[in-house]
PDB file of C-alpha atoms in Angstrom:
ATOM      1  CA  UNK A   1      12.077  17.061  17.858  1.00  0.00           C
ATOM      2  CA  UNK A   2      10.035  17.061  14.650  1.00  0.00           C
ATOM      3  CA  UNK A   3       6.580  15.501  14.949  1.00  0.00           C
ATOM      4  CA  UNK A   4       6.652  13.811  11.537  1.00  0.00           C
ATOM      5  CA  UNK A   5       9.102  11.433   9.924  1.00  0.00           C
ATOM      6  CA  UNK A   6       7.701  12.397   6.525  1.00  0.00           C
ATOM      7  CA  UNK A   7       6.141  15.797   5.950  1.00  0.00           C
ATOM      8  CA  UNK A   8       4.807  17.273   2.716  1.00  0.00           C
ATOM      9  CA  UNK A   9       3.867  20.935   2.908  1.00  0.00           C
ATOM     10  CA  UNK A  10       1.960  22.538   0.033  1.00  0.00           C
ATOM     11  CA  UNK A  11       3.743  20.300  -2.494  1.00  0.00           C
ATOM     12  CA  UNK A  12       2.961  20.635  -6.196  1.00  0.00           C
ATOM     13  CA  UNK A  13       4.459  18.244  -8.744  1.00  0.00           C
ATOM     14  CA  UNK A  14       4.535  18.422 -12.523  1.00  0.00           C
ATOM     15  CA  UNK A  15       5.728  16.655 -15.641  1.00  0.00           C
ATOM     16  CA  UNK A  16       6.929  19.424 -17.930  1.00  0.00           C
ATOM     17  CA  UNK A  17       4.245  22.111 -17.896  1.00  0.00           C
ATOM     18  CA  UNK A  18       1.516  19.772 -16.691  1.00  0.00           C
ATOM     19  CA  UNK A  19       0.884  19.924 -12.955  1.00  0.00           C
ATOM     20  CA  UNK A  20      -0.419  16.595 -11.660  1.00  0.00           C
ATOM     21  CA  UNK A  21      -0.242  17.085  -7.870  1.00  0.00           C
ATOM     22  CA  UNK A  22      -1.638  20.305  -6.425  1.00  0.00           C
ATOM     23  CA  UNK A  23      -0.514  21.868  -3.129  1.00  0.00           C
ATOM     24  CA  UNK A  24      -0.616  18.554  -1.228  1.00  0.00           C
ATOM     25  CA  UNK A  25       0.066  18.553   2.514  1.00  0.00           C
ATOM     26  CA  UNK A  26       0.255  15.604   4.916  1.00  0.00           C
ATOM     27  CA  UNK A  27       2.543  14.200   7.604  1.00  0.00           C
ATOM     28  CA  UNK A  28       3.372  10.642   8.683  1.00  0.00           C
ATOM     29  CA  UNK A  29       4.624   9.865  12.179  1.00  0.00           C
ATOM     30  CA  UNK A  30       7.234   7.279  13.095  1.00  0.00           C
ATOM     31  CA  UNK A  31       6.013   3.692  13.327  1.00  0.00           C
ATOM     32  CA  UNK A  32       3.046   4.273  11.021  1.00  0.00           C
ATOM     33  CA  UNK A  33       2.183   2.204   7.950  1.00  0.00           C
ATOM     34  CA  UNK A  34       0.485   4.680   5.593  1.00  0.00           C
ATOM     35  CA  UNK A  35      -1.193   3.829   2.306  1.00  0.00           C
ATOM     36  CA  UNK A  36      -1.522   6.114  -0.693  1.00  0.00           C
ATOM     37  CA  UNK A  37      -4.711   5.159  -2.507  1.00  0.00           C
ATOM     38  CA  UNK A  38      -6.776   6.598  -5.321  1.00  0.00           C
ATOM     39  CA  UNK A  39      -7.786   6.005  -8.949  1.00  0.00           C
ATOM     40  CA  UNK A  40      -5.273   5.689 -11.767  1.00  0.00           C
ATOM     41  CA  UNK A  41      -3.703   9.060 -12.476  1.00  0.00           C
ATOM     42  CA  UNK A  42      -4.528  10.516  -9.052  1.00  0.00           C
ATOM     43  CA  UNK A  43      -0.853  11.121  -8.191  1.00  0.00           C
ATOM     44  CA  UNK A  44       0.166   8.117  -6.073  1.00  0.00           C
ATOM     45  CA  UNK A  45       3.302   7.149  -8.005  1.00  0.00           C
ATOM     46  CA  UNK A  46       4.189  10.791  -8.603  1.00  0.00           C
ATOM     47  CA  UNK A  47       4.297  11.445  -4.861  1.00  0.00           C
ATOM     48  CA  UNK A  48       6.436   8.324  -4.369  1.00  0.00           C
ATOM     49  CA  UNK A  49       8.878   9.648  -7.001  1.00  0.00           C
ATOM     50  CA  UNK A  50       9.090  12.979  -5.207  1.00  0.00           C
ATOM     51  CA  UNK A  51       9.944  11.272  -1.896  1.00  0.00           C
ATOM     52  CA  UNK A  52      12.856   9.489  -3.568  1.00  0.00           C
ATOM     53  CA  UNK A  53      13.933  12.778  -5.205  1.00  0.00           C
ATOM     54  CA  UNK A  54      13.396  11.494  -8.742  1.00  0.00           C
ATOM     55  CA  UNK A  55      10.920  14.319  -9.215  1.00  0.00           C
ATOM     56  CA  UNK A  56      11.498  17.728  -7.641  1.00  0.00           C
ATOM     57  CA  UNK A  57       8.533  19.800  -6.407  1.00  0.00           C
ATOM     58  CA  UNK A  58       7.672  22.876  -8.444  1.00  0.00           C
ATOM     59  CA  UNK A  59       6.257  24.325  -5.250  1.00  0.00           C
ATOM     60  CA  UNK A  60       6.367  23.450  -1.555  1.00  0.00           C
ATOM     61  CA  UNK A  61       8.706  21.361   0.557  1.00  0.00           C
ATOM     62  CA  UNK A  62       9.261  17.698   1.408  1.00  0.00           C
ATOM     63  CA  UNK A  63      10.981  17.023   4.735  1.00  0.00           C
ATOM     64  CA  UNK A  64      12.293  13.905   6.430  1.00  0.00           C
ATOM     65  CA  UNK A  65      12.740  14.379  10.168  1.00  0.00           C
ATOM     66  CA  UNK A  66      12.568  18.117   9.659  1.00  0.00           C
ATOM     67  CA  UNK A  67      15.235  18.199   6.949  1.00  0.00           C
ATOM     68  CA  UNK A  68      14.377  19.404   3.458  1.00  0.00           C
ATOM     69  CA  UNK A  69      15.316  16.492   1.197  1.00  0.00           C
ATOM     70  CA  UNK A  70      16.423  18.985  -1.438  1.00  0.00           C
ATOM     71  CA  UNK A  71      19.385  19.896   0.778  1.00  0.00           C
ATOM     72  CA  UNK A  72      20.350  16.361   1.809  1.00  0.00           C
ATOM     73  CA  UNK A  73      23.360  14.539   0.400  1.00  0.00           C
ATOM     74  CA  UNK A  74      22.431  11.481  -1.628  1.00  0.00           C
ATOM     75  CA  UNK A  75      24.222   9.109   0.743  1.00  0.00           C
ATOM     76  CA  UNK A  76      22.537  10.626   3.806  1.00  0.00           C
ATOM     77  CA  UNK A  77      19.155  10.293   2.117  1.00  0.00           C
ATOM     78  CA  UNK A  78      19.890   6.652   1.219  1.00  0.00           C
ATOM     79  CA  UNK A  79      20.756   5.889   4.848  1.00  0.00           C
ATOM     80  CA  UNK A  80      17.403   7.261   5.981  1.00  0.00           C
ATOM     81  CA  UNK A  81      15.029   6.226   3.180  1.00  0.00           C
ATOM     82  CA  UNK A  82      14.804   3.091   1.017  1.00  0.00           C
ATOM     83  CA  UNK A  83      12.683   2.927  -2.123  1.00  0.00           C
ATOM     84  CA  UNK A  84      10.906   0.049  -3.862  1.00  0.00           C
ATOM     85  CA  UNK A  85       9.832   1.397  -7.280  1.00  0.00           C
ATOM     86  CA  UNK A  86       6.929  -0.006  -9.256  1.00  0.00           C
ATOM     87  CA  UNK A  87       9.009  -1.125 -12.225  1.00  0.00           C
ATOM     88  CA  UNK A  88      12.516  -1.507 -10.902  1.00  0.00           C
ATOM     89  CA  UNK A  89      15.288  -1.574 -13.501  1.00  0.00           C
ATOM     90  CA  UNK A  90      17.596  -4.325 -12.252  1.00  0.00           C
ATOM     91  CA  UNK A  91      20.770  -5.474 -14.077  1.00  0.00           C
ATOM     92  CA  UNK A  92      19.818  -8.813 -15.579  1.00  0.00           C
ATOM     93  CA  UNK A  93      23.243 -10.496 -15.333  1.00  0.00           C
ATOM     94  CA  UNK A  94      23.596 -10.025 -11.571  1.00  0.00           C
ATOM     95  CA  UNK A  95      22.453 -12.723  -9.159  1.00  0.00           C
ATOM     96  CA  UNK A  96      19.621 -12.121  -6.712  1.00  0.00           C
ATOM     97  CA  UNK A  97      22.154 -12.132  -3.871  1.00  0.00           C
ATOM     98  CA  UNK A  98      24.302  -9.496  -5.565  1.00  0.00           C
ATOM     99  CA  UNK A  99      21.311  -7.213  -6.120  1.00  0.00           C
ATOM    100  CA  UNK A 100      20.264  -7.441  -2.482  1.00  0.00           C
ATOM    101  CA  UNK A 101      23.862  -6.861  -1.346  1.00  0.00           C
ATOM    102  CA  UNK A 102      23.777  -3.520  -3.182  1.00  0.00           C
ATOM    103  CA  UNK A 103      21.473  -2.309  -0.427  1.00  0.00           C
ATOM    104  CA  UNK A 104      24.522  -2.048   1.836  1.00  0.00           C
ATOM    105  CA  UNK A 105      26.255   0.499  -0.439  1.00  0.00           C
ATOM    106  CA  UNK A 106      25.094   3.623   1.485  1.00  0.00           C
ATOM    107  CA  UNK A 107      26.774   2.242   4.610  1.00  0.00           C
ATOM    108  CA  UNK A 108      30.138   1.511   2.989  1.00  0.00           C
ATOM    109  CA  UNK A 109      33.037   3.816   2.268  1.00  0.00           C
ATOM    110  CA  UNK A 110      34.827   4.242  -1.036  1.00  0.00           C
ATOM    111  CA  UNK A 111      36.511   0.962  -2.078  1.00  0.00           C
ATOM    112  CA  UNK A 112      35.496  -0.730   1.205  1.00  0.00           C
ATOM    113  CA  UNK A 113      34.337  -4.335   1.188  1.00  0.00           C
ATOM    114  CA  UNK A 114      31.324  -5.988   2.754  1.00  0.00           C
ATOM    115  CA  UNK A 115      31.983  -7.738   6.078  1.00  0.00           C
ATOM    116  CA  UNK A 116      30.251 -10.524   8.000  1.00  0.00           C
ATOM    117  CA  UNK A 117      27.700  -8.084   9.410  1.00  0.00           C
ATOM    118  CA  UNK A 118      26.673  -7.035   5.894  1.00  0.00           C
ATOM    119  CA  UNK A 119      26.373 -10.654   4.790  1.00  0.00           C
ATOM    120  CA  UNK A 120      24.249 -11.458   7.832  1.00  0.00           C
ATOM    121  CA  UNK A 121      21.905  -8.536   7.110  1.00  0.00           C
ATOM    122  CA  UNK A 122      21.551  -9.660   3.474  1.00  0.00           C
ATOM    123  CA  UNK A 123      20.746 -13.236   4.429  1.00  0.00           C
ATOM    124  CA  UNK A 124      18.225 -12.130   7.049  1.00  0.00           C
ATOM    125  CA  UNK A 125      16.416  -9.891   4.533  1.00  0.00           C
ATOM    126  CA  UNK A 126      16.375 -12.606   1.861  1.00  0.00           C
ATOM    127  CA  UNK A 127      15.061 -15.235   4.237  1.00  0.00           C
ATOM    128  CA  UNK A 128      12.277 -12.934   5.412  1.00  0.00           C
ATOM    129  CA  UNK A 129      11.224 -12.234   1.813  1.00  0.00           C
ATOM    130  CA  UNK A 130      11.616 -15.878   0.733  1.00  0.00           C
ATOM    131  CA  UNK A 131      14.322 -15.012  -1.806  1.00  0.00           C
ATOM    132  CA  UNK A 132      17.241 -16.859  -0.199  1.00  0.00           C
ATOM    133  CA  UNK A 133      16.247 -20.059  -2.011  1.00  0.00           C
ATOM    134  CA  UNK A 134      17.109 -18.529  -5.403  1.00  0.00           C
ATOM    135  CA  UNK A 135      19.992 -16.313  -4.255  1.00  0.00           C
ATOM    136  CA  UNK A 136      22.384 -17.655  -6.903  1.00  0.00           C
ATOM    137  CA  UNK A 137      20.031 -17.316  -9.864  1.00  0.00           C
ATOM    138  CA  UNK A 138      20.489 -14.460 -12.325  1.00  0.00           C
ATOM    139  CA  UNK A 139      17.837 -11.781 -12.461  1.00  0.00           C
ATOM    140  CA  UNK A 140      16.878 -12.690 -16.045  1.00  0.00           C
ATOM    141  CA  UNK A 141      16.010 -16.186 -14.792  1.00  0.00           C
ATOM    142  CA  UNK A 142      13.423 -14.894 -12.314  1.00  0.00           C
ATOM    143  CA  UNK A 143       9.732 -14.105 -12.693  1.00  0.00           C
ATOM    144  CA  UNK A 144       8.354 -10.593 -12.253  1.00  0.00           C
ATOM    145  CA  UNK A 145       7.075 -11.444  -8.777  1.00  0.00           C
ATOM    146  CA  UNK A 146      10.422 -12.920  -7.737  1.00  0.00           C
ATOM    147  CA  UNK A 147      12.261  -9.813  -8.963  1.00  0.00           C
ATOM    148  CA  UNK A 148       9.854  -7.630  -6.974  1.00  0.00           C
ATOM    149  CA  UNK A 149      10.625  -9.677  -3.854  1.00  0.00           C
ATOM    150  CA  UNK A 150      14.362  -9.242  -4.496  1.00  0.00           C
ATOM    151  CA  UNK A 151      13.952  -5.466  -4.724  1.00  0.00           C
ATOM    152  CA  UNK A 152      12.009  -5.451  -1.442  1.00  0.00           C
ATOM    153  CA  UNK A 153      14.813  -7.497   0.147  1.00  0.00           C
ATOM    154  CA  UNK A 154      17.340  -4.939  -1.129  1.00  0.00           C
ATOM    155  CA  UNK A 155      15.345  -2.150   0.533  1.00  0.00           C
ATOM    156  CA  UNK A 156      15.337  -4.060   3.828  1.00  0.00           C
ATOM    157  CA  UNK A 157      19.089  -4.616   3.533  1.00  0.00           C
ATOM    158  CA  UNK A 158      19.508  -0.846   3.281  1.00  0.00           C
ATOM    159  CA  UNK A 159      18.395  -0.824   6.943  1.00  0.00           C
ATOM    160  CA  UNK A 160      16.635   2.553   6.878  1.00  0.00           C
ATOM    161  CA  UNK A 161      14.017   3.966   9.243  1.00  0.00           C
ATOM    162  CA  UNK A 162      11.751   4.925   6.328  1.00  0.00           C
ATOM    163  CA  UNK A 163      10.647   2.648   3.492  1.00  0.00           C
ATOM    164  CA  UNK A 164       8.749   3.949   0.467  1.00  0.00           C
ATOM    165  CA  UNK A 165       7.040   1.483  -1.869  1.00  0.00           C
ATOM    166  CA  UNK A 166       5.189   1.959  -5.152  1.00  0.00           C
ATOM    167  CA  UNK A 167       2.667  -0.848  -5.720  1.00  0.00           C
ATOM    168  CA  UNK A 168       4.789  -3.436  -3.840  1.00  0.00           C
ATOM    169  CA  UNK A 169       2.305  -6.275  -4.474  1.00  0.00           C
ATOM    170  CA  UNK A 170       1.496  -5.516  -8.126  1.00  0.00           C
ATOM    171  CA  UNK A 171       3.414  -8.460  -9.607  1.00  0.00           C
ATOM    172  CA  UNK A 172       2.710 -10.936  -6.803  1.00  0.00           C
ATOM    173  CA  UNK A 173       0.127 -13.693  -6.524  1.00  0.00           C
ATOM    174  CA  UNK A 174      -2.439 -13.528  -3.718  1.00  0.00           C
ATOM    175  CA  UNK A 175      -0.448 -15.677  -1.288  1.00  0.00           C
ATOM    176  CA  UNK A 176       2.715 -13.611  -1.794  1.00  0.00           C
ATOM    177  CA  UNK A 177       0.767 -10.349  -1.477  1.00  0.00           C
ATOM    178  CA  UNK A 178      -0.464 -11.375   1.951  1.00  0.00           C
ATOM    179  CA  UNK A 179       2.945 -12.725   2.963  1.00  0.00           C
ATOM    180  CA  UNK A 180       4.794  -9.535   1.958  1.00  0.00           C
ATOM    181  CA  UNK A 181       2.247  -7.182   3.531  1.00  0.00           C
ATOM    182  CA  UNK A 182       2.188  -9.235   6.732  1.00  0.00           C
ATOM    183  CA  UNK A 183       5.951  -8.966   6.892  1.00  0.00           C
ATOM    184  CA  UNK A 184       6.017  -5.229   6.117  1.00  0.00           C
ATOM    185  CA  UNK A 185       3.421  -4.472   8.774  1.00  0.00           C
ATOM    186  CA  UNK A 186       5.297  -6.603  11.308  1.00  0.00           C
ATOM    187  CA  UNK A 187       8.568  -4.911  10.350  1.00  0.00           C
ATOM    188  CA  UNK A 188       6.919  -1.522  10.796  1.00  0.00           C
ATOM    189  CA  UNK A 189       5.564  -2.309  14.266  1.00  0.00           C
ATOM    190  CA  UNK A 190       8.344  -4.452  15.715  1.00  0.00           C
ATOM    191  CA  UNK A 191      11.184  -2.149  14.633  1.00  0.00           C
ATOM    192  CA  UNK A 192       9.289   1.154  14.769  1.00  0.00           C
ATOM    193  CA  UNK A 193       9.821   1.835  11.070  1.00  0.00           C
ATOM    194  CA  UNK A 194       7.834   4.281   8.976  1.00  0.00           C
ATOM    195  CA  UNK A 195       6.339   2.903   5.776  1.00  0.00           C
ATOM    196  CA  UNK A 196       4.396   4.660   3.025  1.00  0.00           C
ATOM    197  CA  UNK A 197       3.143   2.580   0.119  1.00  0.00           C
ATOM    198  CA  UNK A 198       1.092   3.335  -2.973  1.00  0.00           C
ATOM    199  CA  UNK A 199      -1.462   0.518  -3.026  1.00  0.00           C
ATOM    200  CA  UNK A 200      -4.008  -0.056  -5.767  1.00  0.00           C
ATOM    201  CA  UNK A 201      -6.057  -2.671  -3.897  1.00  0.00           C
ATOM    202  CA  UNK A 202      -8.335  -0.910  -1.405  1.00  0.00           C
ATOM    203  CA  UNK A 203      -9.067  -4.109   0.519  1.00  0.00           C
ATOM    204  CA  UNK A 204      -5.376  -4.797   1.119  1.00  0.00           C
ATOM    205  CA  UNK A 205      -4.752  -1.178   2.059  1.00  0.00           C
ATOM    206  CA  UNK A 206      -7.664  -1.132   4.524  1.00  0.00           C
ATOM    207  CA  UNK A 207      -6.447  -4.259   6.282  1.00  0.00           C
ATOM    208  CA  UNK A 208      -2.755  -3.437   6.550  1.00  0.00           C
ATOM    209  CA  UNK A 209      -2.438   0.344   6.790  1.00  0.00           C
ATOM    210  CA  UNK A 210      -2.777   2.449   9.934  1.00  0.00           C
ATOM    211  CA  UNK A 211      -3.732   5.466   7.848  1.00  0.00           C
ATOM    212  CA  UNK A 212      -4.917   5.904   4.294  1.00  0.00           C
ATOM    213  CA  UNK A 213      -4.316   8.995   2.183  1.00  0.00           C
ATOM    214  CA  UNK A 214      -7.041   9.047  -0.463  1.00  0.00           C
ATOM    215  CA  UNK A 215      -6.137  11.071  -3.547  1.00  0.00           C
ATOM    216  CA  UNK A 216      -8.464  12.556  -6.128  1.00  0.00           C
ATOM    217  CA  UNK A 217      -7.076  14.206  -9.262  1.00  0.00           C
ATOM    218  CA  UNK A 218      -3.833  15.267  -7.589  1.00  0.00           C
ATOM    219  CA  UNK A 219      -5.394  16.483  -4.323  1.00  0.00           C
ATOM    220  CA  UNK A 220      -5.724  14.873  -0.899  1.00  0.00           C
ATOM    221  CA  UNK A 221      -9.406  14.030  -0.590  1.00  0.00           C
ATOM    222  CA  UNK A 222      -9.080  12.467   2.868  1.00  0.00           C
ATOM    223  CA  UNK A 223      -6.326  11.426   5.284  1.00  0.00           C
ATOM    224  CA  UNK A 224      -7.528   9.256   8.152  1.00  0.00           C
ATOM    225  CA  UNK A 225      -7.923   5.723   9.510  1.00  0.00           C
ATOM    226  CA  UNK A 226      -9.164   3.098   6.998  1.00  0.00           C
ATOM    227  CA  UNK A 227     -12.599   2.912   8.634  1.00  0.00           C
ATOM    228  CA  UNK A 228     -13.048   6.655   8.072  1.00  0.00           C
ATOM    229  CA  UNK A 229     -11.646   6.716   4.527  1.00  0.00           C
ATOM    230  CA  UNK A 230     -13.251   3.607   3.021  1.00  0.00           C
ATOM    231  CA  UNK A 231     -16.938   4.519   3.018  1.00  0.00           C
ATOM    232  CA  UNK A 232     -19.602   4.354   0.333  1.00  0.00           C
ATOM    233  CA  UNK A 233     -19.779   8.126   0.182  1.00  0.00           C
ATOM    234  CA  UNK A 234     -16.026   8.634  -0.236  1.00  0.00           C
ATOM    235  CA  UNK A 235     -15.622   5.899  -2.844  1.00  0.00           C
ATOM    236  CA  UNK A 236     -18.578   7.198  -4.824  1.00  0.00           C
ATOM    237  CA  UNK A 237     -17.097  10.697  -4.781  1.00  0.00           C
ATOM    238  CA  UNK A 238     -13.574   9.625  -5.780  1.00  0.00           C
ATOM    239  CA  UNK A 239     -14.059   6.481  -7.884  1.00  0.00           C
ATOM    240  CA  UNK A 240     -17.641   6.945  -9.012  1.00  0.00           C
ATOM    241  CA  UNK A 241     -20.456   4.446  -8.537  1.00  0.00           C
ATOM    242  CA  UNK A 242     -19.830   0.750  -8.981  1.00  0.00           C
ATOM    243  CA  UNK A 243     -18.678  -0.499  -5.566  1.00  0.00           C
ATOM    244  CA  UNK A 244     -20.090  -1.073  -2.138  1.00  0.00           C
ATOM    245  CA  UNK A 245     -18.421  -1.125   1.307  1.00  0.00           C
ATOM    246  CA  UNK A 246     -19.399  -3.670   3.934  1.00  0.00           C
ATOM    247  CA  UNK A 247     -17.758  -4.788   7.216  1.00  0.00           C
ATOM    248  CA  UNK A 248     -15.474  -7.778   6.779  1.00  0.00           C
ATOM    249  CA  UNK A 249     -17.043 -10.775   8.610  1.00  0.00           C
ATOM    250  CA  UNK A 250     -13.766 -11.639  10.383  1.00  0.00           C
ATOM    251  CA  UNK A 251     -11.934  -8.356  11.011  1.00  0.00           C
ATOM    252  CA  UNK A 252     -14.799  -5.864  10.961  1.00  0.00           C
ATOM    253  CA  UNK A 253     -12.651  -3.601   8.776  1.00  0.00           C
ATOM    254  CA  UNK A 254     -14.145  -2.099   5.613  1.00  0.00           C
ATOM    255  CA  UNK A 255     -14.163  -4.339   2.553  1.00  0.00           C
ATOM    256  CA  UNK A 256     -15.065  -3.284  -0.989  1.00  0.00           C
ATOM    257  CA  UNK A 257     -17.200  -5.357  -3.351  1.00  0.00           C
ATOM    258  CA  UNK A 258     -18.285  -4.541  -6.897  1.00  0.00           C
ATOM    259  CA  UNK A 259     -21.833  -3.368  -7.505  1.00  0.00           C
ATOM    260  CA  UNK A 260     -22.485  -5.668 -10.471  1.00  0.00           C
ATOM    261  CA  UNK A 261     -25.730  -5.583 -12.460  1.00  0.00           C
ATOM    262  CA  UNK A 262     -27.610  -8.786 -11.725  1.00  0.00           C
ATOM    263  CA  UNK A 263     -25.878  -9.198  -8.345  1.00  0.00           C
ATOM    264  CA  UNK A 264     -26.709  -5.966  -6.545  1.00  0.00           C
ATOM    265  CA  UNK A 265     -29.920  -4.463  -7.860  1.00  0.00           C
ATOM    266  CA  UNK A 266     -30.986  -2.002  -5.195  1.00  0.00           C
ATOM    267  CA  UNK A 267     -28.290  -0.003  -3.424  1.00  0.00           C
ATOM    268  CA  UNK A 268     -30.832   1.411  -0.961  1.00  0.00           C
ATOM    269  CA  UNK A 269     -32.021  -2.049   0.058  1.00  0.00           C
ATOM    270  CA  UNK A 270     -28.421  -3.252   0.356  1.00  0.00           C
ATOM    271  CA  UNK A 271     -27.482  -0.330   2.565  1.00  0.00           C
ATOM    272  CA  UNK A 272     -30.443  -1.003   4.835  1.00  0.00           C
ATOM    273  CA  UNK A 273     -29.693  -4.720   4.984  1.00  0.00           C
ATOM    274  CA  UNK A 274     -26.028  -4.069   5.765  1.00  0.00           C
ATOM    275  CA  UNK A 275     -26.970  -1.761   8.644  1.00  0.00           C
ATOM    276  CA  UNK A 276     -29.109  -4.250  10.515  1.00  0.00           C
ATOM    277  CA  UNK A 277     -27.925  -7.740   9.479  1.00  0.00           C
ATOM    278  CA  UNK A 278     -24.806  -9.500  10.810  1.00  0.00           C
ATOM    279  CA  UNK A 279     -21.788  -9.176   8.512  1.00  0.00           C
ATOM    280  CA  UNK A 280     -21.613 -12.969   8.055  1.00  0.00           C
ATOM    281  CA  UNK A 281     -25.128 -12.981   6.611  1.00  0.00           C
ATOM    282  CA  UNK A 282     -24.245 -10.036   4.404  1.00  0.00           C
ATOM    283  CA  UNK A 283     -21.377 -12.031   2.869  1.00  0.00           C
ATOM    284  CA  UNK A 284     -23.639 -15.065   2.404  1.00  0.00           C
ATOM    285  CA  UNK A 285     -26.301 -12.870   0.800  1.00  0.00           C
ATOM    286  CA  UNK A 286     -23.751 -11.459  -1.639  1.00  0.00           C
ATOM    287  CA  UNK A 287     -22.828 -14.966  -2.812  1.00  0.00           C
ATOM    288  CA  UNK A 288     -26.393 -16.294  -2.863  1.00  0.00           C
ATOM    289  CA  UNK A 289     -27.867 -13.452  -4.920  1.00  0.00           C
ATOM    290  CA  UNK A 290     -25.580 -13.859  -7.917  1.00  0.00           C
ATOM    291  CA  UNK A 291     -28.112 -15.881  -9.924  1.00  0.00           C
ATOM    292  CA  UNK A 292     -31.319 -14.279  -8.703  1.00  0.00           C
ATOM    293  CA  UNK A 293     -33.592 -12.444 -11.171  1.00  0.00           C
ATOM    294  CA  UNK A 294     -34.207  -8.800 -10.316  1.00  0.00           C
ATOM    295  CA  UNK A 295     -37.826  -9.220  -9.143  1.00  0.00           C
ATOM    296  CA  UNK A 296     -37.109 -12.137  -6.796  1.00  0.00           C
ATOM    297  CA  UNK A 297     -33.952 -10.440  -5.509  1.00  0.00           C
ATOM    298  CA  UNK A 298     -35.796  -7.241  -4.568  1.00  0.00           C
ATOM    299  CA  UNK A 299     -38.614  -9.110  -2.804  1.00  0.00           C
ATOM    300  CA  UNK A 300     -36.227 -11.300  -0.792  1.00  0.00           C
ATOM    301  CA  UNK A 301     -34.057  -8.321   0.101  1.00  0.00           C
ATOM    302  CA  UNK A 302     -37.076  -6.413   1.368  1.00  0.00           C
ATOM    303  CA  UNK A 303     -38.211  -9.437   3.403  1.00  0.00           C
ATOM    304  CA  UNK A 304     -34.795  -9.988   4.983  1.00  0.00           C
ATOM    305  CA  UNK A 305     -34.460  -6.289   5.763  1.00  0.00           C
ATOM    306  CA  UNK A 306     -37.906  -6.200   7.405  1.00  0.00           C
ATOM    307  CA  UNK A 307     -37.109  -9.283   9.478  1.00  0.00           C
ATOM    308  CA  UNK A 308     -33.827  -8.007  10.875  1.00  0.00           C
ATOM    309  CA  UNK A 309     -35.248  -4.559  11.466  1.00  0.00           C
ATOM    310  CA  UNK A 310     -38.040  -6.113  13.534  1.00  0.00           C
ATOM    311  CA  UNK A 311     -35.519  -8.261  15.454  1.00  0.00           C
ATOM    312  CA  UNK A 312     -33.113  -5.367  16.079  1.00  0.00           C
ATOM    313  CA  UNK A 313     -33.381  -3.790  19.565  1.00  0.00           C
TER     314      UNK A 313
END
């Protein structure tokens, strides 16, 4: 039995003569929600395209359950892996229900019709993605976020063990982002599915993914748990200066805040304060300091740091 559901081995990807992903290797086990993160142009979407066989590696091999996807029949691949692209091209005259129903195509024979089981699967997927309420509306009548939800419902209707998503929350408002990611994580854990998603928002990725694959200029910079990947050192190396990582006051998971001039003046003082002060105070301090002049801010920061250092065991 193969250890990984998804396995990339020394994979290089290119557009024409320009190589954009360089000898990348990583594996994802069954039941894991993995996030591809990194700056714009780091190769996230390119890797997603290679998994769906839109882009063929110029070097290396991509395997699903030990099978090279290059040798798989399209229908067999579609029964194993569903894809949610970043900018899905969806026929505008079809209804939302009809688009989602298309997810059953890999499971149907030539000229066969959908049965009650197919209809039940479609309804279940649309209810879970909150798209059932506009099932009869045409695609051109829907917003970008609603269309994205329809495409996610279509992927669920495909009923595959692997789901690949490219920026699944890009067109969604905050409430829908949380709702969709909550559902995807639950779907991953409850049904032992494997999910890999390119996610631009580091805070969302850190809170929903089991593992994060951090890319830098087409290479894997780090592949580990969110708490190991999202650190000040790693973000500075990959994204450059301009952000700061602190423990979320509720979950304890890493959260990223901007290092804005006039808000955070001394990174060294902030790092010291974060190490010894409770995370709830750290969040309060971030909000309180927004309007402070530099001189007052530095003096108060030094005082607070000295106090908590003295109180620390």
